[in-house]
Coordinates of C-alpha atoms in Angstrom, one line a residue:
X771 CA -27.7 -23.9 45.4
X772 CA -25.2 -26.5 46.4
X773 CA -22.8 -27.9 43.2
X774 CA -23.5 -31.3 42.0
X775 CA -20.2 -32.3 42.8
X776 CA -21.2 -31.9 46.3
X777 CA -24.8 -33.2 46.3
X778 CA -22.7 -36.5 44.6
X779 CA -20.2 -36.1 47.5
X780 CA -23.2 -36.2 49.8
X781 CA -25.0 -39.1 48.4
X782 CA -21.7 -41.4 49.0
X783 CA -21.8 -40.7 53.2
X784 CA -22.7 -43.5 55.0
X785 CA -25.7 -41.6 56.5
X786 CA -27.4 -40.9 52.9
X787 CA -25.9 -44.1 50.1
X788 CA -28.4 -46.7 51.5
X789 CA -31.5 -44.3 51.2
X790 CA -34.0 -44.5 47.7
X791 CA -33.3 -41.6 45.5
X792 CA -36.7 -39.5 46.6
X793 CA -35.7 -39.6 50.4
X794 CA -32.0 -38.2 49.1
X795 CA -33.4 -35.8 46.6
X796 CA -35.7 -34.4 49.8
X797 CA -32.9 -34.4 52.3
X798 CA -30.7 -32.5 49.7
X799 CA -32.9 -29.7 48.6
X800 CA -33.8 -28.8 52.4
X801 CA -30.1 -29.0 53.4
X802 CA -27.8 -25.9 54.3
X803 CA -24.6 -25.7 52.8
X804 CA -21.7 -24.0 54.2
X805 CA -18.2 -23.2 54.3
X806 CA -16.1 -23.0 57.6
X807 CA -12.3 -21.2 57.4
X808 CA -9.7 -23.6 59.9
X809 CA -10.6 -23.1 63.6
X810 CA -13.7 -21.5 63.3
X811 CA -16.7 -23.3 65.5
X812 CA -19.6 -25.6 63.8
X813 CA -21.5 -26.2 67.1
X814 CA -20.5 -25.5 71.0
X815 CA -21.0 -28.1 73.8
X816 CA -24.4 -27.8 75.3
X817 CA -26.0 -26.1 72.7
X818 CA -29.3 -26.8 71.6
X819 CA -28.8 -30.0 68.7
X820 CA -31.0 -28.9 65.4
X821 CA -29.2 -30.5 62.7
X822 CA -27.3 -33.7 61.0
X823 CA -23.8 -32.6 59.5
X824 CA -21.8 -34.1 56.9
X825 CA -19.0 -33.3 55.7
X826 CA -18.0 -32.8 52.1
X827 CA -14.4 -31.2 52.0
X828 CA -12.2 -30.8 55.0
X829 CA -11.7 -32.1 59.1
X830 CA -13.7 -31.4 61.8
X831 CA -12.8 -32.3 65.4
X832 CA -15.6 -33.3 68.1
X833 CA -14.1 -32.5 71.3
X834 CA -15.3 -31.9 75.4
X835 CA -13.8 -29.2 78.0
X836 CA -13.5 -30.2 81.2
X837 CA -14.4 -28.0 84.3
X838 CA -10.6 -27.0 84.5
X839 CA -10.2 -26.0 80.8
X840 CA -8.2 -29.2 79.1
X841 CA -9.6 -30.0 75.9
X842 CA -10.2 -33.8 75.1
X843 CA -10.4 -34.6 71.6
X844 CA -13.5 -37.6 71.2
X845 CA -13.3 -37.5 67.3
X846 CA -11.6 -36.3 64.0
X847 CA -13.7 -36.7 60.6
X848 CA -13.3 -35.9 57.0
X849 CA -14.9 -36.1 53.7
X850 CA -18.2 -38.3 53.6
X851 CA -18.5 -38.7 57.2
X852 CA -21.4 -37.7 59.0
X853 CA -21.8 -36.5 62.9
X854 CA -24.5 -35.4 65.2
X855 CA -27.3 -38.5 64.4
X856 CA -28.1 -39.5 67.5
X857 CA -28.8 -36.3 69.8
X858 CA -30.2 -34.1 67.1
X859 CA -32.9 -36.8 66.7
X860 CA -33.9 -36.6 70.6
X861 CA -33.6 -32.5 70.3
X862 CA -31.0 -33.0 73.5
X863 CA -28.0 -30.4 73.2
X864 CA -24.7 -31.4 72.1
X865 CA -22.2 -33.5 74.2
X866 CA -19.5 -32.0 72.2
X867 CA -18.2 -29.1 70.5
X868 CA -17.2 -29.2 67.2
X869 CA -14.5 -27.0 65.2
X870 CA -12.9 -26.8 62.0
X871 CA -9.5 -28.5 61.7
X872 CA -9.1 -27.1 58.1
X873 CA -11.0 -25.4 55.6
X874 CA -14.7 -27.0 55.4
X875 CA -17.6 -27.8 53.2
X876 CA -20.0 -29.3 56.0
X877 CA -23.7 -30.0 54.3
X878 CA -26.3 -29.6 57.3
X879 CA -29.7 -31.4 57.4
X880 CA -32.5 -30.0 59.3
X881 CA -33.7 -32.2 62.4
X882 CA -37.4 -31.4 61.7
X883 CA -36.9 -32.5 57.8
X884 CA -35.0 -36.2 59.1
X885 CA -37.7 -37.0 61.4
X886 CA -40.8 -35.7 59.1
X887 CA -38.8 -38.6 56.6
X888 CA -38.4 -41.2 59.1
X889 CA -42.6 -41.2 59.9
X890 CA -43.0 -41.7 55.9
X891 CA -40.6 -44.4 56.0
X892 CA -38.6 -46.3 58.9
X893 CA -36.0 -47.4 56.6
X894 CA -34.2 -43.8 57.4
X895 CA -34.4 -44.6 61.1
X896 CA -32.4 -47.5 59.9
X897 CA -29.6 -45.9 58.2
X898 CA -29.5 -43.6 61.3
X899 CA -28.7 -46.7 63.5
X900 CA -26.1 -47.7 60.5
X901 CA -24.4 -44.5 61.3
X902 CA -24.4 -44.5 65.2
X903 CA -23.3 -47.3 65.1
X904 CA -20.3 -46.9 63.3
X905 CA -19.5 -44.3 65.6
X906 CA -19.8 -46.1 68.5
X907 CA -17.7 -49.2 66.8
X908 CA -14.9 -46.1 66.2
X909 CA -15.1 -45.2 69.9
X910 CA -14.5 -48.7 70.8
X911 CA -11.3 -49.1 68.3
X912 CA -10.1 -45.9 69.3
X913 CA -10.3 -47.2 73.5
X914 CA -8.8 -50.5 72.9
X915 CA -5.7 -49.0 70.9
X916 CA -5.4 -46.9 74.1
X917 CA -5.5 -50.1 76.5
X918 CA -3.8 -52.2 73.8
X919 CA -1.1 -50.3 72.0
X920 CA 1.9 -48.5 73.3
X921 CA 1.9 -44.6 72.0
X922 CA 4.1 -45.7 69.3
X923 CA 1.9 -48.4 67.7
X924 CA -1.0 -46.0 68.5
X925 CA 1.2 -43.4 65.6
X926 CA 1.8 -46.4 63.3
X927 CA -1.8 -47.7 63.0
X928 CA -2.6 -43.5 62.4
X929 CA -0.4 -43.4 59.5
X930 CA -1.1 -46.3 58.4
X931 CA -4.7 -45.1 57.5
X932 CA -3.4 -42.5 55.8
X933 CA -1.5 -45.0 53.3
X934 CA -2.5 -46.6 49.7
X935 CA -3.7 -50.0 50.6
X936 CA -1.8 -51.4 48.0
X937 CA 1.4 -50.1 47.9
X938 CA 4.9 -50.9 49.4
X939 CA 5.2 -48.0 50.2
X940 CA 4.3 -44.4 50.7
X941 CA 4.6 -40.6 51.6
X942 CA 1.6 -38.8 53.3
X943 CA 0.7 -35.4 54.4
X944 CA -0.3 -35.5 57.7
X945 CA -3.9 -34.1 57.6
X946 CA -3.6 -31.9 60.5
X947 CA -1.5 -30.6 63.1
X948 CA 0.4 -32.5 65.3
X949 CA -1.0 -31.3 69.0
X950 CA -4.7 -32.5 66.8
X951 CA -2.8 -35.8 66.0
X952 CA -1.4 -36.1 69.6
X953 CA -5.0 -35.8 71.4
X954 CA -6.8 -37.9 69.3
X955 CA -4.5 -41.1 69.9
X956 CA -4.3 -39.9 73.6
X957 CA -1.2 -38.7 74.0
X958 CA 0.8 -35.6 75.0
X959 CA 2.6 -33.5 72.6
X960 CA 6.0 -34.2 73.4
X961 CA 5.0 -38.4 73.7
X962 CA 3.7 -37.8 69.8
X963 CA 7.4 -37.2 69.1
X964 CA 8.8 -39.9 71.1
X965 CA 6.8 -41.8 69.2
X966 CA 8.4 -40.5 65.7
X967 CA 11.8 -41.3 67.0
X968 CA 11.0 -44.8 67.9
X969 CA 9.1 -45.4 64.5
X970 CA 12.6 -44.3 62.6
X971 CA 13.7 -48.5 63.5
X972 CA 10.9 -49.2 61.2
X973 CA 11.9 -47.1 58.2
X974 CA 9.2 -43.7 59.1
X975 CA 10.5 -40.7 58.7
X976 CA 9.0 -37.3 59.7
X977 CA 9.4 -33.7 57.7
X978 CA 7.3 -31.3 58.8
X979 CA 3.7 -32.2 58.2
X980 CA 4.5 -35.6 55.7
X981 CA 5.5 -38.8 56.6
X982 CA 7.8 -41.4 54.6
X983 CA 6.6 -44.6 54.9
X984 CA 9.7 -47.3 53.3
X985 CA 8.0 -50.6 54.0
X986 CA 4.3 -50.3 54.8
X987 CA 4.1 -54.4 55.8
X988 CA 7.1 -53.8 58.0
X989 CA 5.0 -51.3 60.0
X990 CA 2.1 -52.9 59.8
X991 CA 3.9 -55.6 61.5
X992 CA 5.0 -53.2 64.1
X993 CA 1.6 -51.8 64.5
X994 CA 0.4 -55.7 65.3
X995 CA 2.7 -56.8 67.5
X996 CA 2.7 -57.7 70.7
X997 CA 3.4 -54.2 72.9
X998 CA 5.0 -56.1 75.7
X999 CA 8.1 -56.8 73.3
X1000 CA 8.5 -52.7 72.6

C-alpha cells in the first residue's frame, strides 16, 4: 500500500491533476509502486511498453545506444513528472531505456487499466495528449538551445532552473553528476567544464556538486544574449 504522501505526490503530475477524483482514485489503487537504488534499470530499449511511470522521489534518465555503444541522453526527469504515455498506449516497445540517476520512488500505471479508463471517458485521452505534448514542447526547447546557445549559455539556462525564482541569488546542488549534466545539454565532458570557467565572468562558482549563483539577473542576462557576442 503506497503512503498518502505519495498518492498526493501523484495526484499533482501533470499526467493525473486534470483527471475527476474517481478516474485518480482507480488509477491509484491499480498502480505499482516501487523503489529503484541509483543506476539500476526501469525499462531497456526495445522492450515490450506495458506501463505509464511517474515519478515521485528522485531522477530518471531516458537515453538511446547507438550501434557503436555511445549513449545519448534524450531526457532527465524528477519528482511529478511522468514518462512512457505515448508508446505504452500503442503496446509498441520502448524507444529508450530508462535508468535511475538517484535513488527512486517511480509509481507505475498498468497500460490495460489507462486504456480500460480512456473507453469510459475520453477526457483521459486528453490529459494523455496534455502530457505528450509537453514532452515534445521539452524536446523542442532542448534542440533550439543546442542550435541557439553556445555550451556555456546552454550551462547557465541549466542552473538557472535549478534556482528560486525570486531571489538575487542562490546556491544549488547540482542534482546529478556532471557526465549526466554534460549529455543532456549536448556536450562532452571536458566542454561542461569549459563552460564553468567561462561562467566565473558572471559571478558562478563551482564546488564539487553545488553551484554559487551571485547575481541570478546577471546570468540570466548571459543566458539571453546574443551567442555571436561570446
Amino acid at each position: 500500500m503506497a503512503h498518502e504522501a505519495q498518492k498526493a505526490i501523484a495526484r499533482q503530475s501533470l499526467l493525473l491533476k486534470s483527471l475527476p477524483d474517481q478516474h485518480v482514485d482507480t488509477l491509484l489503487s491499480h498502480a505499482i509502486w516501487r523503489s529503484y537504488d541509483r543506476g539500476e534499470t526501469i525499462f531497456l530499449q526495445e522492450e515490450e511498453a506495458k506501463a505509464v511511470h511517474v515519478i515521485l522521489a528522485g531522477w530518471v534518465k531516458l537515453f538511446r545506444m547507438s550501434p557503436t555503444g555511445a549513449e545519448a541522453v534524450v531526457s532527465v526527469f524528477t519528482r511529478g513528472e511522468s514518462f512512457g504515455e505515448a508508446v505504452a498506449l500503442r503496446n509498441v516497445p520502448y524507444p529508450v531505456s530508462a535508468e535511475a540517476v538517484s535513488a527512486c520512488e517511480i509509481m507505475h500505471i498498468p497500460s490495460p487499466v489507462l486504456l480500460s479508463l480512456m473507453k469510459e471517458d475520453p477526457e483521459i485521452g486528453v490529459s494523455i495528449l496534455a502530457s505528450t505534448f509537453t514532452h515534445l514542447h521539452a524536446l523542442v526547447a532542448q534542440l533550439e538551445q543546442l542550435k541557439a546557445q553556445t555550451g556555456a549559455q546552454r550551462v547557465a539556462e541549466f542552473l538557472l532552473n535549478l534556482c528560486d525564482a525570486d531571489a538575487d541569488a542562490c546556491d544549488v546542488e547540482l542534482p546529478y553528476d556532471k557526465m549526466l549534466i554534460a549529455g543532456r545539454l549536448g556536450m562532452k565532458p571536458e566542454s561542461l567544464s569549459r563552460a564553468f570557467s567561462r561562467l566565473k565572468t558572471v559571478g558562478v562558482k563551482i564546488n564539487r556538486n553545488h553551484a554559487v549563483i551571485a547575481d541570478i539577473e546577471r546570468l540570466r542576462d548571459y543566458a539571453e544574449s546574443d551567442p555571436s557576442e561570446k
